[in-house]
PDB file of C-alpha atoms in Angstrom:
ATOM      1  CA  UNK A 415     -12.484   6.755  21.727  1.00 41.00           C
ATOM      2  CA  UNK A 416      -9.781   8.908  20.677  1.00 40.00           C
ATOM      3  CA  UNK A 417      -6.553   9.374  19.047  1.00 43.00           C
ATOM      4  CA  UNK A 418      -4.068  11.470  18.773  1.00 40.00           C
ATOM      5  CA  UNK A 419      -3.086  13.340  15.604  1.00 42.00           C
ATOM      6  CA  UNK A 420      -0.169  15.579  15.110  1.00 41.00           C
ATOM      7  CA  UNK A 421      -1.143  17.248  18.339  1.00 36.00           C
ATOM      8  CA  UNK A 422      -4.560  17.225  17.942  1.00 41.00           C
ATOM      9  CA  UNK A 423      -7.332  14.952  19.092  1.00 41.00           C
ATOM     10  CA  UNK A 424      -9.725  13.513  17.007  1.00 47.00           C
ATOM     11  CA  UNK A 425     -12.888  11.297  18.368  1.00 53.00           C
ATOM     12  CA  UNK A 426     -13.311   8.118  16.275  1.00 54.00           C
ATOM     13  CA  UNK A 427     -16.990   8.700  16.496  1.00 56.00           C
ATOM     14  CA  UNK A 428     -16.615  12.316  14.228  1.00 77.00           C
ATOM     15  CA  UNK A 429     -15.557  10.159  11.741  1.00 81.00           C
ATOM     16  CA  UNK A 430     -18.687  10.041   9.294  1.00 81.00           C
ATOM     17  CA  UNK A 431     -17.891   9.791   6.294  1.00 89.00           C
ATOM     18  CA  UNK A 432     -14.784   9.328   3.228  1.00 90.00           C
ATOM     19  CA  UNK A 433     -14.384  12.670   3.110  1.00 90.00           C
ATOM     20  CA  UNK A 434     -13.628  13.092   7.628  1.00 89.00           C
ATOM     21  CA  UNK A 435     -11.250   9.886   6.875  1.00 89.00           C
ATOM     22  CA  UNK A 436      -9.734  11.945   4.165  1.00 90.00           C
ATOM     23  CA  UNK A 437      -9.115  15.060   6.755  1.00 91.00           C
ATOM     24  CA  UNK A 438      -7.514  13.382   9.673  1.00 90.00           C
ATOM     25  CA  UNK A 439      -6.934   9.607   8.854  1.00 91.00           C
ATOM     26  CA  UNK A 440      -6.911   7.788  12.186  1.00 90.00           C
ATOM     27  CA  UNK A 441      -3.596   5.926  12.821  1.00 89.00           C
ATOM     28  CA  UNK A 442      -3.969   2.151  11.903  1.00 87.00           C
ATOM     29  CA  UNK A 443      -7.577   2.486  10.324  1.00 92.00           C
ATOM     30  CA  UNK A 444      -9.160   2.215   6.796  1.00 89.00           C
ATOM     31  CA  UNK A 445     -12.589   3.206   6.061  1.00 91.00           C
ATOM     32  CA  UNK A 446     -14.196   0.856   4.467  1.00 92.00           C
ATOM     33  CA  UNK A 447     -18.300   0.332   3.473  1.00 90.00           C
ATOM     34  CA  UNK A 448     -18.881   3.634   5.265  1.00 88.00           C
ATOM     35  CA  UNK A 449     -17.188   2.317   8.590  1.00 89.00           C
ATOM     36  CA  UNK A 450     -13.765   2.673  10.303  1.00 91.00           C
ATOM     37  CA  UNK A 451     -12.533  -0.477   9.980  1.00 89.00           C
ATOM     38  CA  UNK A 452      -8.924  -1.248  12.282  1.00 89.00           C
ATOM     39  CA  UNK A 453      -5.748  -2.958  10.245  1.00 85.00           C
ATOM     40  CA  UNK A 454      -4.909  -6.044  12.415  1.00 80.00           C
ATOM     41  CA  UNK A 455      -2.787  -9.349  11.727  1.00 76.00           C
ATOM     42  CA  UNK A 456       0.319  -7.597  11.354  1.00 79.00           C
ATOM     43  CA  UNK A 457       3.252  -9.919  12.204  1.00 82.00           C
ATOM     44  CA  UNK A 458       6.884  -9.248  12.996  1.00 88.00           C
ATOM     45  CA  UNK A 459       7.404 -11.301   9.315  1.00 89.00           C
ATOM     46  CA  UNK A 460       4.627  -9.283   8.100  1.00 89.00           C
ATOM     47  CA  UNK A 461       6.362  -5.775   9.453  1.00 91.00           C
ATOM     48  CA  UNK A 462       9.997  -7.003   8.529  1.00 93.00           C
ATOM     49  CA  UNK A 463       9.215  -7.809   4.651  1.00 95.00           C
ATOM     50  CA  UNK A 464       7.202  -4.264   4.516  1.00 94.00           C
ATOM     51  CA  UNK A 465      10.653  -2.627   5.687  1.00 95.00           C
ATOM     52  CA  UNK A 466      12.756  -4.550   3.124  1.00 95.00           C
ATOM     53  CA  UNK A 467      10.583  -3.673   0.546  1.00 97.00           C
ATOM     54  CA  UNK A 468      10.266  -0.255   1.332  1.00 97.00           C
ATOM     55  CA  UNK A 469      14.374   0.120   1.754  1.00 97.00           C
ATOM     56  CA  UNK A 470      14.625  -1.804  -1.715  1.00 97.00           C
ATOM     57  CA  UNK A 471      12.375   0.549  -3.414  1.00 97.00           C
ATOM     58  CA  UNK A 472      13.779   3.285  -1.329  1.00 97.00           C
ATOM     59  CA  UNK A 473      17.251   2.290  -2.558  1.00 96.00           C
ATOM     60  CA  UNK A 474      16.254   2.136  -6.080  1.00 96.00           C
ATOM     61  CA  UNK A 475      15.047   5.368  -6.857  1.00 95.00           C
ATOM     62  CA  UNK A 476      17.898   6.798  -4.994  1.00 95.00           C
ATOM     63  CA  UNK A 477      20.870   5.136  -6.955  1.00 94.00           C
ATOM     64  CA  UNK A 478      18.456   5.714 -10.033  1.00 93.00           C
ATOM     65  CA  UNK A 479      18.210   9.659  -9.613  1.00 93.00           C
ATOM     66  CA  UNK A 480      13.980   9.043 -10.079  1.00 93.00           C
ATOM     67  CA  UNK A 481      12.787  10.953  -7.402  1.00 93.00           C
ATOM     68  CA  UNK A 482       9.376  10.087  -5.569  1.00 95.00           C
ATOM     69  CA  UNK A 483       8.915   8.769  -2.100  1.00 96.00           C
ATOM     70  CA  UNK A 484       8.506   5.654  -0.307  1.00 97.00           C
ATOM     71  CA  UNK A 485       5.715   5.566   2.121  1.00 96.00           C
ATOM     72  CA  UNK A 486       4.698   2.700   4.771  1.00 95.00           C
ATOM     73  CA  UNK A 487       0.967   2.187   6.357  1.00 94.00           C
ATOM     74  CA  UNK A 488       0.041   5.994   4.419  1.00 93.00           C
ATOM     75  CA  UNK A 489      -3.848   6.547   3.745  1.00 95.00           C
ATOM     76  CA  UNK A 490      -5.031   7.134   0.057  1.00 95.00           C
ATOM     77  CA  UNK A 491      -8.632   7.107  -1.615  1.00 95.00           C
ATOM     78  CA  UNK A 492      -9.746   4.907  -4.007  1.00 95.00           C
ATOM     79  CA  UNK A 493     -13.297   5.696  -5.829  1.00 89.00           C
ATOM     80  CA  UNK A 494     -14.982   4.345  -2.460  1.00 87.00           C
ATOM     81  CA  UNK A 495     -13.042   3.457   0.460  1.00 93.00           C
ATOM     82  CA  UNK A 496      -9.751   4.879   2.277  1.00 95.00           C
ATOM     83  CA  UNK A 497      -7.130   2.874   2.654  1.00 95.00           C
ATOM     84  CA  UNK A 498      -3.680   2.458   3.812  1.00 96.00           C
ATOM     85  CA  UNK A 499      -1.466  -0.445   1.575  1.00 96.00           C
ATOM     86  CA  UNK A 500       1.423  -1.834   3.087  1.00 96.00           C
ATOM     87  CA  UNK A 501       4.058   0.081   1.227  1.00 98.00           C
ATOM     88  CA  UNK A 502       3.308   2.689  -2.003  1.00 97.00           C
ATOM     89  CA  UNK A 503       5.277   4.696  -3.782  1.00 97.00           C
ATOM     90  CA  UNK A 504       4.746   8.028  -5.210  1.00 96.00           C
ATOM     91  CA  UNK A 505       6.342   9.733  -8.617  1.00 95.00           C
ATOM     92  CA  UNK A 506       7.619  12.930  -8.071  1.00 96.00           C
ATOM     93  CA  UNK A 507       5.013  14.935 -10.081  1.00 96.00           C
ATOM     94  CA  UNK A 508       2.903  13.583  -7.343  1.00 95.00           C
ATOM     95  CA  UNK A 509       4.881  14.167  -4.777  1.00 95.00           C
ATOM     96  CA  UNK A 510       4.879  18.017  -5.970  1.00 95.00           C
ATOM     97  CA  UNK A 511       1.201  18.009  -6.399  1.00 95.00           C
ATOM     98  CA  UNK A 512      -0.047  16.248  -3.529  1.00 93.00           C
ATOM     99  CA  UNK A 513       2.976  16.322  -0.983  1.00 79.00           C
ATOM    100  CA  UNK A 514       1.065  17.625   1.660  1.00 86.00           C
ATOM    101  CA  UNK A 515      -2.046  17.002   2.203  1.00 92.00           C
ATOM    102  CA  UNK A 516      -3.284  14.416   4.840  1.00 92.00           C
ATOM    103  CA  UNK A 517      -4.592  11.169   2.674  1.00 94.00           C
ATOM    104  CA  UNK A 518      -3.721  11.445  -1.111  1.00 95.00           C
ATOM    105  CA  UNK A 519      -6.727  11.726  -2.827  1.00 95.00           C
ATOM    106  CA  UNK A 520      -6.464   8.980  -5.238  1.00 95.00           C
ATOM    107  CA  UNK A 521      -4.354   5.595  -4.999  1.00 96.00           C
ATOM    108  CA  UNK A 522      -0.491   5.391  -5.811  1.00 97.00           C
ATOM    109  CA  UNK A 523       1.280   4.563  -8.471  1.00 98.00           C
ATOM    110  CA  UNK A 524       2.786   1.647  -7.217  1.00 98.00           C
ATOM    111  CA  UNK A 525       1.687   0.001  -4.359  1.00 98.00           C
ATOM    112  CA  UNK A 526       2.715  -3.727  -2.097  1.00 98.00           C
ATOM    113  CA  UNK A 527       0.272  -5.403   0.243  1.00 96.00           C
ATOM    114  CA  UNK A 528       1.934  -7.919   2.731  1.00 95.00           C
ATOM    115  CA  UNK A 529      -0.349 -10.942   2.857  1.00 93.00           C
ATOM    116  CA  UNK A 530      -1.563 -11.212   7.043  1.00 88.00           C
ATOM    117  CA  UNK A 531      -2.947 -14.527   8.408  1.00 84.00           C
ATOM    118  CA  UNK A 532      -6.121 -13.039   9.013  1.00 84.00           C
ATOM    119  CA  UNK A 533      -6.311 -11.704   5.168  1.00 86.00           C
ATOM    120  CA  UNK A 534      -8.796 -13.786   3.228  1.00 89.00           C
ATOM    121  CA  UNK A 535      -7.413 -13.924  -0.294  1.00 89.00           C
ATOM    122  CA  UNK A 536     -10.841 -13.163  -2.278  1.00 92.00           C
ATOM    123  CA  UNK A 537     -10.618  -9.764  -0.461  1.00 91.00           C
ATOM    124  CA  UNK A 538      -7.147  -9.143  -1.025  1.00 93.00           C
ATOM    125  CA  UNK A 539      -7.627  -9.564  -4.907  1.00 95.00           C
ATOM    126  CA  UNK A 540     -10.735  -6.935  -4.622  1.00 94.00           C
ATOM    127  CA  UNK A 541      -8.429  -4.523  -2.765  1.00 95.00           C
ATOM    128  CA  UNK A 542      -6.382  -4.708  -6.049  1.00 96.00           C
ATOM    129  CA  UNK A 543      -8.692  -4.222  -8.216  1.00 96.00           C
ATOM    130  CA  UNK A 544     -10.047  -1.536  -6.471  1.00 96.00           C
ATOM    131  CA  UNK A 545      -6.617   0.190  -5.876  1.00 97.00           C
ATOM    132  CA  UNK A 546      -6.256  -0.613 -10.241  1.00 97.00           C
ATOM    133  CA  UNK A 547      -9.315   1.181 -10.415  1.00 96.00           C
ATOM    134  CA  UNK A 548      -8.283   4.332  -8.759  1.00 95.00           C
ATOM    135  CA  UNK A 549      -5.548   5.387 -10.205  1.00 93.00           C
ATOM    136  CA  UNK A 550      -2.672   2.566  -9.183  1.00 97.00           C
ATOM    137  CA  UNK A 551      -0.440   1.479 -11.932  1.00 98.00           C
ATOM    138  CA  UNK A 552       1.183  -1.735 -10.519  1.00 98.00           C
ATOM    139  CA  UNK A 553       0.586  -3.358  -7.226  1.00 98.00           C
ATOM    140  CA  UNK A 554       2.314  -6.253  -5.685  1.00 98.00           C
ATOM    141  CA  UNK A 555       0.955  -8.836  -3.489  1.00 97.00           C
ATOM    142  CA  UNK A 556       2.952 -10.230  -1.315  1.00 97.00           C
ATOM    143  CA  UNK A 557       2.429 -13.995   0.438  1.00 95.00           C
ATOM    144  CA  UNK A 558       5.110 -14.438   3.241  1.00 95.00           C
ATOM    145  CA  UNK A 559       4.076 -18.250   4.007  1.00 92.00           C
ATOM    146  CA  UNK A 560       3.210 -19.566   0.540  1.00 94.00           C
ATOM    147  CA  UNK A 561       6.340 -17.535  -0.786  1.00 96.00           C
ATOM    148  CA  UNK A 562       4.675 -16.184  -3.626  1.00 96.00           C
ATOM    149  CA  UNK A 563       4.485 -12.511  -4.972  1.00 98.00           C
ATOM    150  CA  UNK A 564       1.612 -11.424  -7.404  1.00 98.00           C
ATOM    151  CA  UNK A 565       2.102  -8.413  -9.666  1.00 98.00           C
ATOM    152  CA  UNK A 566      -0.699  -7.249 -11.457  1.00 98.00           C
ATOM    153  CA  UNK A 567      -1.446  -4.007 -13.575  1.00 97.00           C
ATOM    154  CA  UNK A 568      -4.605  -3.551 -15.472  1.00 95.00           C
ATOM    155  CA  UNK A 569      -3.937  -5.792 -18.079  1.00 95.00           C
ATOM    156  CA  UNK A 570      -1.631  -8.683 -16.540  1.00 96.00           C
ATOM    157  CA  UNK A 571      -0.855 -10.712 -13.518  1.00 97.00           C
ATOM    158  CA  UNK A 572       2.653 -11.936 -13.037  1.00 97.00           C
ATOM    159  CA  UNK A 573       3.570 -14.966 -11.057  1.00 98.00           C
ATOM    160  CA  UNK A 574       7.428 -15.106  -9.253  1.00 98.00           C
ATOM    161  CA  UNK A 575       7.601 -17.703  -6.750  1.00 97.00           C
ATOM    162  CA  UNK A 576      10.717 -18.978  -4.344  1.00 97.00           C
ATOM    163  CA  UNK A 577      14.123 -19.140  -6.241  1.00 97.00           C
ATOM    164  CA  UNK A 578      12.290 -16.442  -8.775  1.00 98.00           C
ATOM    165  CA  UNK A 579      13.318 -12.707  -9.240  1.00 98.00           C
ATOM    166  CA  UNK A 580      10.250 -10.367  -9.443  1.00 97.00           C
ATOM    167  CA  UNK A 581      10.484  -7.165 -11.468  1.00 96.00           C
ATOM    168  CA  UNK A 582       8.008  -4.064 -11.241  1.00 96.00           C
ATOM    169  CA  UNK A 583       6.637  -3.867 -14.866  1.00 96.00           C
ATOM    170  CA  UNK A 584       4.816  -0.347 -15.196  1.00 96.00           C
ATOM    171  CA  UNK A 585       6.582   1.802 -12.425  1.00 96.00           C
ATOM    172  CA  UNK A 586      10.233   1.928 -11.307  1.00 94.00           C
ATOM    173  CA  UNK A 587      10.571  -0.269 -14.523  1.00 91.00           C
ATOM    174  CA  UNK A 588      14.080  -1.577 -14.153  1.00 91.00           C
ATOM    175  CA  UNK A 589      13.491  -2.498 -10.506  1.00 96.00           C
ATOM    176  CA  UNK A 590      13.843  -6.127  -9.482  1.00 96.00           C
ATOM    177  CA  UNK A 591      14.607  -8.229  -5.952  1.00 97.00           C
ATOM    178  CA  UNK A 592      14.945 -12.163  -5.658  1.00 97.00           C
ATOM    179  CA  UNK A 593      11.974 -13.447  -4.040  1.00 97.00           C
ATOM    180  CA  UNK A 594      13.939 -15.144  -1.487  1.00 96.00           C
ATOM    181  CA  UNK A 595      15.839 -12.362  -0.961  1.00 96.00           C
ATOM    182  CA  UNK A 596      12.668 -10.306  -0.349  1.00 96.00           C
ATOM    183  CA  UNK A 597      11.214 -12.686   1.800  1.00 94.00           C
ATOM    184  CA  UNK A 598      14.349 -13.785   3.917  1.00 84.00           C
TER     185      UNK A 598
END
């Protein structure tokens, strides 16, 4: 199979290893356990609260002079696996540093996965911790159906739930959203 890359075309199958992820991350793939594995069970409520959430972030650092982007569906490393979370946002030291390259080598600073049907929570928490491990700061996860929001750093996990407003507590401290709000 193959897909097209910034007008070039990479084969799926020359994808070996971390390290050919890293070099030309295929569009809607993670590699993970040494395999290419395709992100599916995206919904239009899945797609919609990843572009509020990116706009609200977006919208924050702007009227907050912080600097930093916003980034949806973007691949990172962690210490094994590549992956691409939902929405992620990057300081603007790192922005500087690694601005250009193809997958950041290391996960972001703050990062929101969108809870799919097909996402089996166990999982979900060990993409957190493994995000926590590699360099994330804060990362939200977000459960459209349940209407809950997890935000967890490396030494807390905070609950917000309908009628709740969640905050970011380690990055783009100041930043908050209603839940419903976020997940209207």
């Amino acid at each position: 199979m193959l897909v097209s890359k910034h007008n070039e075309v990479v084969s799926l199958l020359e994808i070996h290893s971390l390290e050919d992820f890293m070099a030309n991350p295929p569009d809607g793939m993670e590699w993970v356990d040494e395999q290419l594995i395709e992100k599916t069970g995206m919904t239009l409520k899945h797609s919609e609260i990843e572009v509020n959430l990116s706009f609200y972030w977006r919208s924050s650092i702007n009227s907050n002079q912080l600097g930093g982007k916003v980034y949806t569906e973007v691949p990172c490393r962690t210490s094994k696996q590549g992956r691409r979370p939902d929405v992620a946002y990057l300081t603007p030291e790192l922005v500087a540093q690694f601005g250009n390259v193809p997958t950041l080598p290391q996960s972001f600073p703050l990062i929101a996965e969108i809870v799919s049907p097909t996402d089996l929570a166990e999982e979900l928490f060990l993409k957190a911790q493994e995000y926590l491990n590699s360099g994330c700061e804060e990362i939200w996860l977000v459960f459209p159906e349940s209407r809950l929001v997890f935000v967890m750093t490396d030494n807390q996990v905070c609950t917000f739930k309908a009628g709740d407003v969640v905050s970011t507590q380690k990055v783009l401290l100041g930043f908050s959203v209603a839940v419903d709000e976020l997940l209207s």
